[in-house]
mmCIF file with all atom_site columns, C-alpha atoms in Angstrom:
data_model
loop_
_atom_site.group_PDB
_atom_site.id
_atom_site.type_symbol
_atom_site.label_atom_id
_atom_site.label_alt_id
_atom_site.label_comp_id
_atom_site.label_asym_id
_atom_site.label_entity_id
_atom_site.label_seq_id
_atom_site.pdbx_PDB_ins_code
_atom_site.Cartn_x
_atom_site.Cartn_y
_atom_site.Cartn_z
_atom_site.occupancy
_atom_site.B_iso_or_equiv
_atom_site.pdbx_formal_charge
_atom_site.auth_seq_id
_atom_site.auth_comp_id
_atom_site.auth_asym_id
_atom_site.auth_atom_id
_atom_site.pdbx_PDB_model_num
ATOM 1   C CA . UNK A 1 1   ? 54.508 81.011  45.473 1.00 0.00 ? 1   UNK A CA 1
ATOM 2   C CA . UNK A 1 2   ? 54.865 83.505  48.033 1.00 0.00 ? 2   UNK A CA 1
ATOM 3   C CA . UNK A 1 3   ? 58.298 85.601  48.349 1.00 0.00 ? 3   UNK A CA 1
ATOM 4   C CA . UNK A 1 4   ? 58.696 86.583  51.884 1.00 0.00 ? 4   UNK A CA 1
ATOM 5   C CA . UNK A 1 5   ? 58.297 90.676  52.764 1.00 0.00 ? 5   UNK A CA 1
ATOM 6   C CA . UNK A 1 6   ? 57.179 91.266  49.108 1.00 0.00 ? 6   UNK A CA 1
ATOM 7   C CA . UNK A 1 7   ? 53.121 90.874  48.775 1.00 0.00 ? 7   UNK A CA 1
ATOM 8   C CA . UNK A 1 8   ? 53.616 92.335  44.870 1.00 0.00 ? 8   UNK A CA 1
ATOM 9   C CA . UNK A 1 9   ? 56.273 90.321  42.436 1.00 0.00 ? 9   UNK A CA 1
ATOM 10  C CA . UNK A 1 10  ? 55.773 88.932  38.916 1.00 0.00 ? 10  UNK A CA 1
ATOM 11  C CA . UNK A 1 11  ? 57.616 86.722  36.229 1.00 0.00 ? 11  UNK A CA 1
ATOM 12  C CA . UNK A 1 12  ? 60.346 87.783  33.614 1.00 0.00 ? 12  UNK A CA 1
ATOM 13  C CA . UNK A 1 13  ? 58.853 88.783  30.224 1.00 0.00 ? 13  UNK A CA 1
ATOM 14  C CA . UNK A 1 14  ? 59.595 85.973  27.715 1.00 0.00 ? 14  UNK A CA 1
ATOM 15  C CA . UNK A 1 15  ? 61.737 87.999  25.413 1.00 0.00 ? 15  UNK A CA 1
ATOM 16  C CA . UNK A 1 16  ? 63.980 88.681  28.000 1.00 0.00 ? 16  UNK A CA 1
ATOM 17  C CA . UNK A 1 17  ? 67.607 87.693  27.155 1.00 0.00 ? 17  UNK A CA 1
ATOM 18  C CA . UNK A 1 18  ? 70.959 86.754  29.045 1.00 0.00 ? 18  UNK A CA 1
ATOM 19  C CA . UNK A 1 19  ? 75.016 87.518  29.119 1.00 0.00 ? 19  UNK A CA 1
ATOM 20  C CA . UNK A 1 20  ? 76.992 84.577  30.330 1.00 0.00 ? 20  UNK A CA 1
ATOM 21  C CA . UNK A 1 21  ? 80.655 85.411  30.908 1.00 0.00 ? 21  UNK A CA 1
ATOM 22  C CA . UNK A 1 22  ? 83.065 83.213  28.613 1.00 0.00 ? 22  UNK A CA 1
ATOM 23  C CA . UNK A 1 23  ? 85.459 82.623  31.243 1.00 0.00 ? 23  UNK A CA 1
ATOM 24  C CA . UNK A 1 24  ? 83.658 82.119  34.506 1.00 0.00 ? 24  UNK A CA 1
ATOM 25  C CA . UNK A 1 25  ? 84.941 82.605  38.096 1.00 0.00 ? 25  UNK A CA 1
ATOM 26  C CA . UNK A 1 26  ? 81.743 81.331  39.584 1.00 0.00 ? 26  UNK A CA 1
ATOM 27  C CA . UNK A 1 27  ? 80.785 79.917  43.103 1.00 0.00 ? 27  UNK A CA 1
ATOM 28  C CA . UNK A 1 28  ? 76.889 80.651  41.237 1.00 0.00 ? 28  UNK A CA 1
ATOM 29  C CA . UNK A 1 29  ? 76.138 80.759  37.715 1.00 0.00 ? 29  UNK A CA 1
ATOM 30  C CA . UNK A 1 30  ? 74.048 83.915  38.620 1.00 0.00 ? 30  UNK A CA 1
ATOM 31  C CA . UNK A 1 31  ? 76.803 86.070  39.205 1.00 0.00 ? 31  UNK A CA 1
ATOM 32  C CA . UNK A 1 32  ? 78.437 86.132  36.164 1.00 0.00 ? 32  UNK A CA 1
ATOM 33  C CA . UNK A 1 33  ? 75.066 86.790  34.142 1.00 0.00 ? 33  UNK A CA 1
ATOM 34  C CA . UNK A 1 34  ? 73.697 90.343  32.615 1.00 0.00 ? 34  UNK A CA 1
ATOM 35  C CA . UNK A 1 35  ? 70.100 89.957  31.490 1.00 0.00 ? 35  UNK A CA 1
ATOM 36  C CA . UNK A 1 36  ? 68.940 92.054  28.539 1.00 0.00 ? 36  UNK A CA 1
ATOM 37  C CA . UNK A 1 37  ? 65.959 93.333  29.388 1.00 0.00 ? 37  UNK A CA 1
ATOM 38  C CA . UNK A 1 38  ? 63.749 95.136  26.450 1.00 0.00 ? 38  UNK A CA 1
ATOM 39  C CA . UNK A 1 39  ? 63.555 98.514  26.659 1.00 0.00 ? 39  UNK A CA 1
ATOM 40  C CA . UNK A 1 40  ? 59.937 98.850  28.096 1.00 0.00 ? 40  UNK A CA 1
ATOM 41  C CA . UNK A 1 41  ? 61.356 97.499  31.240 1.00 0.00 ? 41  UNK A CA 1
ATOM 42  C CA . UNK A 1 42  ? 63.752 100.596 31.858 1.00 0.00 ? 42  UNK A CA 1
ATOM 43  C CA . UNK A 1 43  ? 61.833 101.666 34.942 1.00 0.00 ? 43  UNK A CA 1
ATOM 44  C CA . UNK A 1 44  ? 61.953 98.209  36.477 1.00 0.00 ? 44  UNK A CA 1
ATOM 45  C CA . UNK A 1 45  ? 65.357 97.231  36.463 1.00 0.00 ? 45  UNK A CA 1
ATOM 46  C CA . UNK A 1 46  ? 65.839 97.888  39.803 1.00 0.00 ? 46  UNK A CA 1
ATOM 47  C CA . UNK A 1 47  ? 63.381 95.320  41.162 1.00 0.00 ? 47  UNK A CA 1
ATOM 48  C CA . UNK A 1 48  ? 64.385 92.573  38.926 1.00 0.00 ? 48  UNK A CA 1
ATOM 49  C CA . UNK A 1 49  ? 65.629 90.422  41.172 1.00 0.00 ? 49  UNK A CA 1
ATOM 50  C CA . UNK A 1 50  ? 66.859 86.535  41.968 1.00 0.00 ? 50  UNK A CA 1
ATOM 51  C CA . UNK A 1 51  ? 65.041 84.799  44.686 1.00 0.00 ? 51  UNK A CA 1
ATOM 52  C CA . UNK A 1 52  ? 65.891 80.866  46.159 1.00 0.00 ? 52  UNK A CA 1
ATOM 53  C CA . UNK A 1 53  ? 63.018 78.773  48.118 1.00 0.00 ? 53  UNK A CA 1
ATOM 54  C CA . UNK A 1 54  ? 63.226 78.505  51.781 1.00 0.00 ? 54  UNK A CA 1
ATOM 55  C CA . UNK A 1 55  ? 64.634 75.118  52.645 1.00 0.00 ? 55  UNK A CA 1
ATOM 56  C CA . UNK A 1 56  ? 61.361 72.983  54.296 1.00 0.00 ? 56  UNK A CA 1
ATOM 57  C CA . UNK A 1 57  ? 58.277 72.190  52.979 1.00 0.00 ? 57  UNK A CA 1
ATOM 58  C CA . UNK A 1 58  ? 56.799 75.406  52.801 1.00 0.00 ? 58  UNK A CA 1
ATOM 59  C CA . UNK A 1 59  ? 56.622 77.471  49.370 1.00 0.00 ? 59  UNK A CA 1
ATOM 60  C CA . UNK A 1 60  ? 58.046 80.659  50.366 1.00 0.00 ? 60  UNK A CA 1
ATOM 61  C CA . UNK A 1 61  ? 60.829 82.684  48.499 1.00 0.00 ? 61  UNK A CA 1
ATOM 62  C CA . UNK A 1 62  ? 63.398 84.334  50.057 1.00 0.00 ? 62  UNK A CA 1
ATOM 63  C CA . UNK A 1 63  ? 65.197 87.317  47.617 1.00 0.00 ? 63  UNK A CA 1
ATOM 64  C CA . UNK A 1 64  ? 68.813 87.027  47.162 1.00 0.00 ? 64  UNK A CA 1
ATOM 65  C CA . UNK A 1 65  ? 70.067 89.622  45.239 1.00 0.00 ? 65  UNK A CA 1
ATOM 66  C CA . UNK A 1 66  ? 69.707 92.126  42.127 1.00 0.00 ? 66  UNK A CA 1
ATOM 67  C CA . UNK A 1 67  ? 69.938 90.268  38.854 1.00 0.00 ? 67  UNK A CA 1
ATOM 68  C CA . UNK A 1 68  ? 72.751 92.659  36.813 1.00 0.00 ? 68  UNK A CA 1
ATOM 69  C CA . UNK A 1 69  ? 70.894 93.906  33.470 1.00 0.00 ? 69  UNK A CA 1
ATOM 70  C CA . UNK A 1 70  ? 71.487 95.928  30.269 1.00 0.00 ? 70  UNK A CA 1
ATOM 71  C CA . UNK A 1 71  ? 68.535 97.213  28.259 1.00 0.00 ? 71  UNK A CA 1
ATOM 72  C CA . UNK A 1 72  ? 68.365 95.962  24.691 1.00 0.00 ? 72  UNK A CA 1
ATOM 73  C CA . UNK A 1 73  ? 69.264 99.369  23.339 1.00 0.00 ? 73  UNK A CA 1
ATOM 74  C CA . UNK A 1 74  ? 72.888 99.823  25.328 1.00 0.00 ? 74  UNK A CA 1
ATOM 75  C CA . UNK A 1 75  ? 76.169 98.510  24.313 1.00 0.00 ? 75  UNK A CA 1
ATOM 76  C CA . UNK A 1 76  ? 76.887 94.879  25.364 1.00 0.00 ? 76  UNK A CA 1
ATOM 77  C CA . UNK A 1 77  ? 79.657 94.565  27.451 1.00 0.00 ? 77  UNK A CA 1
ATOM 78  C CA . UNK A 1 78  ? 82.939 92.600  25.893 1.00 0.00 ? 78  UNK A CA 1
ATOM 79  C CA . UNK A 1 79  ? 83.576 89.181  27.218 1.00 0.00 ? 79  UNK A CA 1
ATOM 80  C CA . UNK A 1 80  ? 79.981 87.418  27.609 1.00 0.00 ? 80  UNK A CA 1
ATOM 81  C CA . UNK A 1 81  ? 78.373 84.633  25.306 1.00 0.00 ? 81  UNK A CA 1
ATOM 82  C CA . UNK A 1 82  ? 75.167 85.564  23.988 1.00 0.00 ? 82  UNK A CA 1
ATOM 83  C CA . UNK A 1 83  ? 72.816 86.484  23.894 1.00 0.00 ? 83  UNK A CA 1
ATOM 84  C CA . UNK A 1 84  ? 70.761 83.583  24.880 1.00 0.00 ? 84  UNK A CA 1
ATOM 85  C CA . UNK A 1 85  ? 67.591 83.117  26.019 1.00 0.00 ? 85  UNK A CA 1
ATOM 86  C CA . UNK A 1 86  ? 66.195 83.038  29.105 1.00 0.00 ? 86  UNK A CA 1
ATOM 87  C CA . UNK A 1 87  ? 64.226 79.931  29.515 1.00 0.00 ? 87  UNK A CA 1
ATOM 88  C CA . UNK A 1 88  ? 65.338 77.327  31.440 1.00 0.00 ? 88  UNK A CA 1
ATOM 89  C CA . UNK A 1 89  ? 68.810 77.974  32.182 1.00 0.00 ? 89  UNK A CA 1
ATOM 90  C CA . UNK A 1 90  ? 67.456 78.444  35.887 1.00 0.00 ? 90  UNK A CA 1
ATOM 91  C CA . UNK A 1 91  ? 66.530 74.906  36.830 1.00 0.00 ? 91  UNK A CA 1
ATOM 92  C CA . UNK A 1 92  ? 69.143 73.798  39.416 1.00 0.00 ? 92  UNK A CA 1
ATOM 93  C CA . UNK A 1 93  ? 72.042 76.139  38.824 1.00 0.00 ? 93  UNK A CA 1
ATOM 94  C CA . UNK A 1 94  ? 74.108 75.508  41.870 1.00 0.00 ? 94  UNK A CA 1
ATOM 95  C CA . UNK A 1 95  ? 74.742 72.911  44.554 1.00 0.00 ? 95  UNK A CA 1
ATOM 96  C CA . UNK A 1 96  ? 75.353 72.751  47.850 1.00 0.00 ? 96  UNK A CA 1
ATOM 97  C CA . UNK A 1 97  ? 77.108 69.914  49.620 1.00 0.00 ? 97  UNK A CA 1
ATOM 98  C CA . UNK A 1 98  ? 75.271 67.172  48.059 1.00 0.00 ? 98  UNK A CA 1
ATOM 99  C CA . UNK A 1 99  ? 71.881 69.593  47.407 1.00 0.00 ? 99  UNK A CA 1
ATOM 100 C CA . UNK A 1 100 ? 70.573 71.321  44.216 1.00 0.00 ? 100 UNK A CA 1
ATOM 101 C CA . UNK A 1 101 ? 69.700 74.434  44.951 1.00 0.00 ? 101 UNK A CA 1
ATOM 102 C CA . UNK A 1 102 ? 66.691 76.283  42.147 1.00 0.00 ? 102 UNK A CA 1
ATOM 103 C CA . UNK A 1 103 ? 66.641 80.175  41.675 1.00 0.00 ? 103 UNK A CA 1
ATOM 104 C CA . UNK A 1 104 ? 64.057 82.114  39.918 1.00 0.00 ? 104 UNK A CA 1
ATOM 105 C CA . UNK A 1 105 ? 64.184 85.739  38.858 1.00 0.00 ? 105 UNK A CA 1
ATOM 106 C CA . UNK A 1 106 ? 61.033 87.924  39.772 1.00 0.00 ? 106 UNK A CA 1
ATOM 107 C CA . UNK A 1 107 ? 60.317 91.297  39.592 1.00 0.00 ? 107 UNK A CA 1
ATOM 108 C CA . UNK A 1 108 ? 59.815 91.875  42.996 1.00 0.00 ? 108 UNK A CA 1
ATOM 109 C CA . UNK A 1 109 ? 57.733 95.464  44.140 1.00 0.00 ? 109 UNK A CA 1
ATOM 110 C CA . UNK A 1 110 ? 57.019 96.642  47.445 1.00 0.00 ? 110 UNK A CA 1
ATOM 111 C CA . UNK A 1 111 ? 54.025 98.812  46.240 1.00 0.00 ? 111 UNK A CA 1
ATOM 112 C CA . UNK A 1 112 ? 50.796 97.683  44.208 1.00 0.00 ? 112 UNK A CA 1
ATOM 113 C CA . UNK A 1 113 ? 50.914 100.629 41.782 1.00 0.00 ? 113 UNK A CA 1
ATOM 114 C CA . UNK A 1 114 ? 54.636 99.684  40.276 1.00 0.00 ? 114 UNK A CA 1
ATOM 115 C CA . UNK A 1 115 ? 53.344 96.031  40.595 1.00 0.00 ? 115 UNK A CA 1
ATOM 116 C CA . UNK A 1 116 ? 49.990 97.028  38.325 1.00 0.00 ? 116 UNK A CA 1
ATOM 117 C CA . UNK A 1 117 ? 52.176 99.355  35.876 1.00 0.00 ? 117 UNK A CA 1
ATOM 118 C CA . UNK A 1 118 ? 54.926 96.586  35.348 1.00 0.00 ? 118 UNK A CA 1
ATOM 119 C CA . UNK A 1 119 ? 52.175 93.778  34.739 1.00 0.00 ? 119 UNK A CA 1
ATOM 120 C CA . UNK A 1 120 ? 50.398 96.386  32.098 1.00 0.00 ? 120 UNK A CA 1
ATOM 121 C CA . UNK A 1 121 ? 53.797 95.731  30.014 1.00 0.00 ? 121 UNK A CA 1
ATOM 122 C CA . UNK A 1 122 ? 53.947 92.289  30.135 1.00 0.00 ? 122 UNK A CA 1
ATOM 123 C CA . UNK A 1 123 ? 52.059 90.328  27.623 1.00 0.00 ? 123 UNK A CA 1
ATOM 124 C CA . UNK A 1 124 ? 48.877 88.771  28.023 1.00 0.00 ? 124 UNK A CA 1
ATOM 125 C CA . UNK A 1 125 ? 49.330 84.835  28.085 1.00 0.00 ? 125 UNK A CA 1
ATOM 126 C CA . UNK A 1 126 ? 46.459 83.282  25.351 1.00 0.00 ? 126 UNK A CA 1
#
């Protein structure tokens, strides 16, 4: 995969979790999520972020826009399900005209060293 203007971006951590209001208003299920992301993430929150693939055949990601979070420690807010986890509510989440549309969520950095620091945290896959 390659997300266009970001040469640094990595997945979600598994034990990531997700807010999904109980009454939606929702042109995208994405907008009315908060993901709950654990506490070693604090520093990253701001580069968490959802990204949709280019229309075409090529494989390149465009990003979208900031996923909303909480960190496990703070208050959940009132009037969300969940939590829930993360994997695979993200499979097809919206259509357009007679087209499924997939988004992803990536941490997304625009310099190596927050890229290398944030992939320190994640766990090693066995």
């Amino acid at each position: 995969m390659i997300v266009q203007g970001y040469n640094f971006f990595c997945d979600m951590p598994d034990d990531t979790r997700y807010l999904r209001a109980a009454k939606p208003d929702e042109r995208f299920i994405e907008e009315n999520m908060i993901f709950i992301l654990p506490d070693r993430f604090r520093k990253f929150r701001k580069n968490l972020w959802h990204v949709r693939k280019n229309a075409g055949p090529t494989h390149i990601y465009m990003p979208l826009f900031r996923v909303q979070t909480v960190l496990a420690s703070e208050p959940l807010p009132q009037g969300y399900d969940g939590p829930l986890d993360v994997f695979p509510f993200y499979t097809h989440t919206a259509r357009r005209r007679s087209r499924s549309l997939d988004y992803y969520l990536l941490f997304l950095f625009k310099d190596k060293t927050s890229f290398v620091k944030c992939q320190q945290l994640l766990p090693v896959l066995v």
